[in-house]
């Protein structure tokens, strides 16, 4: 329709300027991505970090047509050894945090006597962010074809669960009813940290002995949907019912500080 209004035929597609990756992200992609796809706040925050810390410093000055498997492979190699791109500098607003992160990495390196890079799962997430950006560039006519990006294989994670006797010892070491409820809740429900922080008293069904996990506070920040985007109901054990009754209060959220504020991840 836009071409027709300008007097162009279907055989005369509009030629768009070839942009650098950084310019495409800043001017075209990022203004559309967060609000246009219904993404969760954690997903937006994660993509922003991948772009700011890794993709733009290493590949941002390249034209979209110059982003190749060879250059992306080199970036992934840097990330595996250094944990960040060798090119570019972090933006001013993240400088203090970056220095703290680098200090932690430096301390760990001195302790372990070996460099600490990003894990393959993190690198795969960065690859996914880049692939999403380039796919949009192809879809919107800024790139003729999708380049072949190197694949990142991630091994299945190995989990070490608390055994029943270990869980009992853990709960037996609590100092008060508050700590008992705080520990019993994830042990009995399997809730993630953010889900536990976001639990309200209205989610506790005393009559049917069920806990309804509908929302999460990822990173202890704003309330959003669960990671899977689904609501689930988990039976309450008699022990957890007693623990929750012991800390019952009139606030909205179950797990709060004395002043009524929600817990933070560090707590």
mmCIF file of C-alpha atoms in Angstrom:
data_model
loop_
_atom_site.group_PDB
_atom_site.id
_atom_site.type_symbol
_atom_site.label_atom_id
_atom_site.label_comp_id
_atom_site.label_asym_id
_atom_site.label_seq_id
_atom_site.Cartn_x
_atom_site.Cartn_y
_atom_site.Cartn_z
ATOM 1 C CA UNK A 1 0.000 0.000 0.000
ATOM 2 C CA UNK A 2 2.803 2.412 0.878
ATOM 3 C CA UNK A 3 4.525 1.722 -2.441
ATOM 4 C CA UNK A 4 1.271 2.220 -4.338
ATOM 5 C CA UNK A 5 0.639 5.579 -2.676
ATOM 6 C CA UNK A 6 4.119 6.682 -3.723
ATOM 7 C CA UNK A 7 3.480 5.541 -7.298
ATOM 8 C CA UNK A 8 5.841 2.547 -7.111
ATOM 9 C CA UNK A 9 5.010 -0.853 -8.572
ATOM 10 C CA UNK A 10 5.562 -4.195 -6.851
ATOM 11 C CA UNK A 11 8.575 -4.693 -9.094
ATOM 12 C CA UNK A 12 10.198 -1.565 -7.649
ATOM 13 C CA UNK A 13 10.738 -2.238 -3.948
ATOM 14 C CA UNK A 14 12.046 0.608 -1.880
ATOM 15 C CA UNK A 15 15.805 0.500 -1.453
ATOM 16 C CA UNK A 16 16.779 0.980 2.170
ATOM 17 C CA UNK A 17 20.044 2.331 3.488
ATOM 18 C CA UNK A 18 22.531 -0.299 4.601
ATOM 19 C CA UNK A 19 22.927 0.310 8.314
ATOM 20 C CA UNK A 20 25.487 -0.794 10.831
ATOM 21 C CA UNK A 21 24.319 -3.348 13.346
ATOM 22 C CA UNK A 22 24.431 -0.775 16.163
ATOM 23 C CA UNK A 23 22.443 1.783 14.204
ATOM 24 C CA UNK A 24 19.842 -0.788 13.156
ATOM 25 C CA UNK A 25 19.402 -1.847 16.778
ATOM 26 C CA UNK A 26 19.195 1.704 18.158
ATOM 27 C CA UNK A 27 17.017 3.274 15.476
ATOM 28 C CA UNK A 28 14.889 0.437 14.118
ATOM 29 C CA UNK A 29 14.893 -2.731 16.180
ATOM 30 C CA UNK A 30 15.019 -1.735 19.844
ATOM 31 C CA UNK A 31 12.203 0.868 19.649
ATOM 32 C CA UNK A 32 9.953 -1.939 18.348
ATOM 33 C CA UNK A 33 11.105 -5.089 20.131
ATOM 34 C CA UNK A 34 10.218 -4.529 23.831
ATOM 35 C CA UNK A 35 6.642 -3.337 23.277
ATOM 36 C CA UNK A 36 5.777 -5.091 20.027
ATOM 37 C CA UNK A 37 6.076 -8.736 21.037
ATOM 38 C CA UNK A 38 4.656 -8.919 24.523
ATOM 39 C CA UNK A 39 8.014 -9.832 26.034
ATOM 40 C CA UNK A 40 8.422 -10.322 29.774
ATOM 41 C CA UNK A 41 10.532 -7.708 31.628
ATOM 42 C CA UNK A 42 13.228 -10.296 32.341
ATOM 43 C CA UNK A 43 13.492 -11.153 28.631
ATOM 44 C CA UNK A 44 13.823 -7.475 27.698
ATOM 45 C CA UNK A 45 16.434 -6.930 30.422
ATOM 46 C CA UNK A 46 18.403 -9.969 29.263
ATOM 47 C CA UNK A 47 18.387 -8.871 25.607
ATOM 48 C CA UNK A 48 19.443 -5.346 26.607
ATOM 49 C CA UNK A 49 22.425 -6.774 28.494
ATOM 50 C CA UNK A 50 23.489 -8.999 25.590
ATOM 51 C CA UNK A 51 23.357 -6.040 23.221
ATOM 52 C CA UNK A 52 25.062 -3.516 25.483
ATOM 53 C CA UNK A 53 27.831 -5.725 26.850
ATOM 54 C CA UNK A 54 28.620 -8.021 23.944
ATOM 55 C CA UNK A 55 26.992 -7.478 20.549
ATOM 56 C CA UNK A 56 27.415 -3.725 20.094
ATOM 57 C CA UNK A 57 31.013 -3.507 21.414
ATOM 58 C CA UNK A 58 32.168 -6.388 19.196
ATOM 59 C CA UNK A 59 29.946 -6.187 16.100
ATOM 60 C CA UNK A 60 28.157 -2.852 16.323
ATOM 61 C CA UNK A 61 30.367 -1.015 13.810
ATOM 62 C CA UNK A 62 29.870 -3.684 11.133
ATOM 63 C CA UNK A 63 27.320 -3.177 8.388
ATOM 64 C CA UNK A 64 24.475 -5.669 8.571
ATOM 65 C CA UNK A 65 25.848 -7.271 5.410
ATOM 66 C CA UNK A 66 29.245 -7.721 7.083
ATOM 67 C CA UNK A 67 28.009 -9.758 10.039
ATOM 68 C CA UNK A 68 29.368 -13.200 9.179
ATOM 69 C CA UNK A 69 29.852 -16.597 10.768
ATOM 70 C CA UNK A 70 33.597 -15.938 10.968
ATOM 71 C CA UNK A 71 33.206 -12.721 12.972
ATOM 72 C CA UNK A 72 30.544 -14.215 15.243
ATOM 73 C CA UNK A 73 32.735 -17.277 15.863
ATOM 74 C CA UNK A 74 35.592 -14.969 16.894
ATOM 75 C CA UNK A 75 33.261 -13.162 19.305
ATOM 76 C CA UNK A 76 32.148 -16.442 20.878
ATOM 77 C CA UNK A 77 35.794 -17.420 21.299
ATOM 78 C CA UNK A 78 36.449 -14.196 23.201
ATOM 79 C CA UNK A 79 33.422 -14.745 25.392
ATOM 80 C CA UNK A 80 34.568 -18.243 26.331
ATOM 81 C CA UNK A 81 37.970 -16.999 27.455
ATOM 82 C CA UNK A 82 37.393 -13.458 28.696
ATOM 83 C CA UNK A 83 33.697 -13.282 29.493
ATOM 84 C CA UNK A 84 33.277 -10.052 27.500
ATOM 85 C CA UNK A 85 34.196 -8.560 24.159
ATOM 86 C CA UNK A 86 37.705 -7.198 23.675
ATOM 87 C CA UNK A 87 36.350 -4.328 21.581
ATOM 88 C CA UNK A 88 34.651 -1.178 22.736
ATOM 89 C CA UNK A 89 33.971 0.199 26.192
ATOM 90 C CA UNK A 90 30.960 -0.227 28.447
ATOM 91 C CA UNK A 91 28.553 2.740 28.571
ATOM 92 C CA UNK A 92 28.974 5.232 31.390
ATOM 93 C CA UNK A 93 25.790 4.247 33.246
ATOM 94 C CA UNK A 94 27.029 0.691 33.642
ATOM 95 C CA UNK A 95 30.665 1.537 34.371
ATOM 96 C CA UNK A 96 30.526 1.124 38.147
ATOM 97 C CA UNK A 97 28.676 -2.160 37.918
ATOM 98 C CA UNK A 98 31.064 -3.342 35.217
ATOM 99 C CA UNK A 99 34.052 -2.500 37.417
ATOM 100 C CA UNK A 100 32.540 -4.500 40.287
ATOM 101 C CA UNK A 101 31.945 -7.435 37.966
ATOM 102 C CA UNK A 102 35.483 -7.223 36.606
ATOM 103 C CA UNK A 103 36.863 -7.069 40.146
ATOM 104 C CA UNK A 104 34.960 -10.247 41.040
ATOM 105 C CA UNK A 105 36.273 -11.926 37.894
ATOM 106 C CA UNK A 106 39.807 -10.770 38.686
ATOM 107 C CA UNK A 107 39.586 -12.124 42.233
ATOM 108 C CA UNK A 108 38.275 -15.457 40.967
ATOM 109 C CA UNK A 109 41.024 -15.685 38.377
ATOM 110 C CA UNK A 110 43.683 -15.076 40.996
ATOM 111 C CA UNK A 111 42.136 -17.723 43.230
ATOM 112 C CA UNK A 112 41.699 -20.350 40.515
ATOM 113 C CA UNK A 113 44.677 -19.248 38.396
ATOM 114 C CA UNK A 114 42.686 -19.522 35.184
ATOM 115 C CA UNK A 115 40.497 -17.114 33.185
ATOM 116 C CA UNK A 116 36.770 -17.273 33.664
ATOM 117 C CA UNK A 117 34.667 -16.871 30.553
ATOM 118 C CA UNK A 118 30.979 -17.166 29.865
ATOM 119 C CA UNK A 119 29.326 -20.544 29.868
ATOM 120 C CA UNK A 120 27.959 -22.024 26.673
ATOM 121 C CA UNK A 121 24.375 -21.445 27.828
ATOM 122 C CA UNK A 122 25.032 -17.699 28.141
ATOM 123 C CA UNK A 123 26.747 -17.645 24.750
ATOM 124 C CA UNK A 124 23.790 -19.464 23.216
ATOM 125 C CA UNK A 125 21.465 -16.805 24.635
ATOM 126 C CA UNK A 126 23.643 -14.100 23.054
ATOM 127 C CA UNK A 127 23.464 -15.976 19.749
ATOM 128 C CA UNK A 128 19.675 -16.094 20.055
ATOM 129 C CA UNK A 129 19.539 -12.331 20.595
ATOM 130 C CA UNK A 130 21.700 -11.715 17.511
ATOM 131 C CA UNK A 131 19.646 -14.158 15.438
ATOM 132 C CA UNK A 132 16.420 -12.396 16.455
ATOM 133 C CA UNK A 133 17.861 -9.010 15.464
ATOM 134 C CA UNK A 134 19.117 -10.234 12.071
ATOM 135 C CA UNK A 135 15.841 -12.049 11.353
ATOM 136 C CA UNK A 136 14.013 -8.771 11.893
ATOM 137 C CA UNK A 137 16.455 -7.040 9.542
ATOM 138 C CA UNK A 138 15.644 -9.595 6.830
ATOM 139 C CA UNK A 139 11.901 -9.381 7.478
ATOM 140 C CA UNK A 140 11.893 -5.564 7.311
ATOM 141 C CA UNK A 141 14.042 -5.351 4.189
ATOM 142 C CA UNK A 142 17.302 -4.097 5.707
ATOM 143 C CA UNK A 143 19.169 -7.343 4.972
ATOM 144 C CA UNK A 144 18.780 -9.557 1.922
ATOM 145 C CA UNK A 145 19.414 -12.914 3.578
ATOM 146 C CA UNK A 146 20.084 -14.377 6.989
ATOM 147 C CA UNK A 147 23.793 -15.181 7.539
ATOM 148 C CA UNK A 148 24.773 -18.596 8.848
ATOM 149 C CA UNK A 149 25.537 -18.236 12.538
ATOM 150 C CA UNK A 150 27.697 -20.774 14.382
ATOM 151 C CA UNK A 151 25.702 -23.148 16.531
ATOM 152 C CA UNK A 152 26.352 -23.366 20.263
ATOM 153 C CA UNK A 153 25.916 -26.776 21.855
ATOM 154 C CA UNK A 154 24.892 -26.778 25.501
ATOM 155 C CA UNK A 155 25.155 -29.896 27.631
ATOM 156 C CA UNK A 156 22.190 -30.888 29.754
ATOM 157 C CA UNK A 157 22.524 -29.314 33.219
ATOM 158 C CA UNK A 158 23.441 -31.525 36.140
ATOM 159 C CA UNK A 159 21.360 -30.924 39.256
ATOM 160 C CA UNK A 160 22.117 -31.946 42.798
ATOM 161 C CA UNK A 161 18.920 -32.139 44.826
ATOM 162 C CA UNK A 162 18.487 -32.046 48.578
ATOM 163 C CA UNK A 163 17.844 -35.533 49.872
ATOM 164 C CA UNK A 164 14.978 -35.957 52.329
ATOM 165 C CA UNK A 165 17.333 -36.337 55.278
ATOM 166 C CA UNK A 166 19.306 -33.253 54.183
ATOM 167 C CA UNK A 167 16.120 -31.195 53.950
ATOM 168 C CA UNK A 168 15.142 -32.284 57.462
ATOM 169 C CA UNK A 169 18.533 -31.230 58.834
ATOM 170 C CA UNK A 170 18.218 -27.882 57.081
ATOM 171 C CA UNK A 171 14.792 -27.168 58.533
ATOM 172 C CA UNK A 172 15.868 -28.402 61.969
ATOM 173 C CA UNK A 173 18.535 -25.686 62.072
ATOM 174 C CA UNK A 174 16.068 -22.777 61.805
ATOM 175 C CA UNK A 175 16.040 -20.191 64.576
ATOM 176 C CA UNK A 176 12.371 -19.191 64.470
ATOM 177 C CA UNK A 177 9.022 -19.767 62.766
ATOM 178 C CA UNK A 178 9.826 -17.201 60.094
ATOM 179 C CA UNK A 179 12.873 -19.108 58.895
ATOM 180 C CA UNK A 180 10.912 -22.358 59.042
ATOM 181 C CA UNK A 181 8.245 -21.021 56.687
ATOM 182 C CA UNK A 182 10.846 -19.421 54.434
ATOM 183 C CA UNK A 183 12.679 -22.726 53.942
ATOM 184 C CA UNK A 184 9.709 -25.065 53.923
ATOM 185 C CA UNK A 185 7.933 -23.155 51.173
ATOM 186 C CA UNK A 186 10.392 -23.880 48.328
ATOM 187 C CA UNK A 187 11.124 -27.364 49.660
ATOM 188 C CA UNK A 188 7.436 -28.298 49.663
ATOM 189 C CA UNK A 189 6.291 -26.458 46.515
ATOM 190 C CA UNK A 190 9.309 -26.330 44.205
ATOM 191 C CA UNK A 191 8.715 -22.601 43.736
ATOM 192 C CA UNK A 192 11.430 -20.457 42.202
ATOM 193 C CA UNK A 193 12.853 -17.599 44.248
ATOM 194 C CA UNK A 194 10.945 -14.952 42.299
ATOM 195 C CA UNK A 195 7.731 -16.939 42.623
ATOM 196 C CA UNK A 196 8.123 -17.183 46.381
ATOM 197 C CA UNK A 197 8.746 -13.438 46.691
ATOM 198 C CA UNK A 198 5.560 -12.749 44.684
ATOM 199 C CA UNK A 199 3.266 -15.110 46.623
ATOM 200 C CA UNK A 200 0.239 -13.345 48.111
ATOM 201 C CA UNK A 201 -2.030 -14.588 50.882
ATOM 202 C CA UNK A 202 -4.779 -14.646 48.271
ATOM 203 C CA UNK A 203 -2.828 -17.386 46.473
ATOM 204 C CA UNK A 204 -3.130 -19.665 49.515
ATOM 205 C CA UNK A 205 -6.316 -21.755 49.453
ATOM 206 C CA UNK A 206 -6.645 -22.972 53.024
ATOM 207 C CA UNK A 207 -9.845 -24.883 52.363
ATOM 208 C CA UNK A 208 -8.576 -27.050 49.514
ATOM 209 C CA UNK A 209 -4.997 -27.057 50.868
ATOM 210 C CA UNK A 210 -3.524 -25.694 47.620
ATOM 211 C CA UNK A 211 -1.050 -22.950 46.787
ATOM 212 C CA UNK A 212 -1.607 -21.169 43.450
ATOM 213 C CA UNK A 213 1.584 -19.970 41.773
ATOM 214 C CA UNK A 214 0.515 -17.335 39.242
ATOM 215 C CA UNK A 215 3.228 -14.679 39.249
ATOM 216 C CA UNK A 216 6.898 -14.050 39.848
ATOM 217 C CA UNK A 217 9.192 -11.201 40.845
ATOM 218 C CA UNK A 218 12.319 -12.069 38.824
ATOM 219 C CA UNK A 219 15.375 -10.615 40.480
ATOM 220 C CA UNK A 220 13.097 -9.319 43.235
ATOM 221 C CA UNK A 221 11.853 -6.539 40.953
ATOM 222 C CA UNK A 222 8.452 -5.854 39.399
ATOM 223 C CA UNK A 223 5.764 -8.531 39.479
ATOM 224 C CA UNK A 224 5.329 -10.405 36.203
ATOM 225 C CA UNK A 225 4.063 -13.765 34.988
ATOM 226 C CA UNK A 226 5.835 -16.985 35.854
ATOM 227 C CA UNK A 227 8.816 -18.045 33.782
ATOM 228 C CA UNK A 228 6.715 -20.572 31.865
ATOM 229 C CA UNK A 229 3.824 -18.126 31.591
ATOM 230 C CA UNK A 230 1.508 -20.699 33.136
ATOM 231 C CA UNK A 231 -0.413 -20.898 36.385
ATOM 232 C CA UNK A 232 0.043 -23.998 38.485
ATOM 233 C CA UNK A 233 -1.505 -25.265 41.697
ATOM 234 C CA UNK A 234 0.580 -27.234 44.219
ATOM 235 C CA UNK A 235 -0.788 -29.164 47.218
ATOM 236 C CA UNK A 236 0.105 -27.787 50.650
ATOM 237 C CA UNK A 237 1.723 -30.271 53.005
ATOM 238 C CA UNK A 238 0.442 -30.304 56.613
ATOM 239 C CA UNK A 239 3.866 -29.121 57.761
ATOM 240 C CA UNK A 240 3.793 -26.128 55.407
ATOM 241 C CA UNK A 241 0.235 -25.259 56.425
ATOM 242 C CA UNK A 242 1.374 -25.051 60.057
ATOM 243 C CA UNK A 243 4.421 -22.974 59.147
ATOM 244 C CA UNK A 244 2.373 -20.473 57.129
ATOM 245 C CA UNK A 245 -0.263 -20.200 59.864
ATOM 246 C CA UNK A 246 2.497 -19.379 62.334
ATOM 247 C CA UNK A 247 3.615 -16.319 60.322
ATOM 248 C CA UNK A 248 0.207 -15.208 59.049
ATOM 249 C CA UNK A 249 -0.161 -11.416 58.954
ATOM 250 C CA UNK A 250 -2.396 -8.788 57.371
ATOM 251 C CA UNK A 251 -0.033 -7.737 54.596
ATOM 252 C CA UNK A 252 -0.641 -8.571 50.942
ATOM 253 C CA UNK A 253 2.483 -10.623 50.329
ATOM 254 C CA UNK A 254 3.384 -13.662 52.420
ATOM 255 C CA UNK A 255 7.138 -13.169 52.650
ATOM 256 C CA UNK A 256 7.928 -9.579 53.627
ATOM 257 C CA UNK A 257 10.239 -7.572 55.839
ATOM 258 C CA UNK A 258 9.085 -6.092 59.134
ATOM 259 C CA UNK A 259 8.185 -2.840 57.377
ATOM 260 C CA UNK A 260 5.999 -4.693 54.882
ATOM 261 C CA UNK A 261 8.341 -4.464 51.906
ATOM 262 C CA UNK A 262 8.912 -7.545 49.755
ATOM 263 C CA UNK A 263 12.025 -9.611 50.250
ATOM 264 C CA UNK A 264 15.063 -9.107 48.043
ATOM 265 C CA UNK A 265 16.977 -11.970 46.417
ATOM 266 C CA UNK A 266 19.927 -11.514 48.797
ATOM 267 C CA UNK A 267 17.671 -12.204 51.761
#
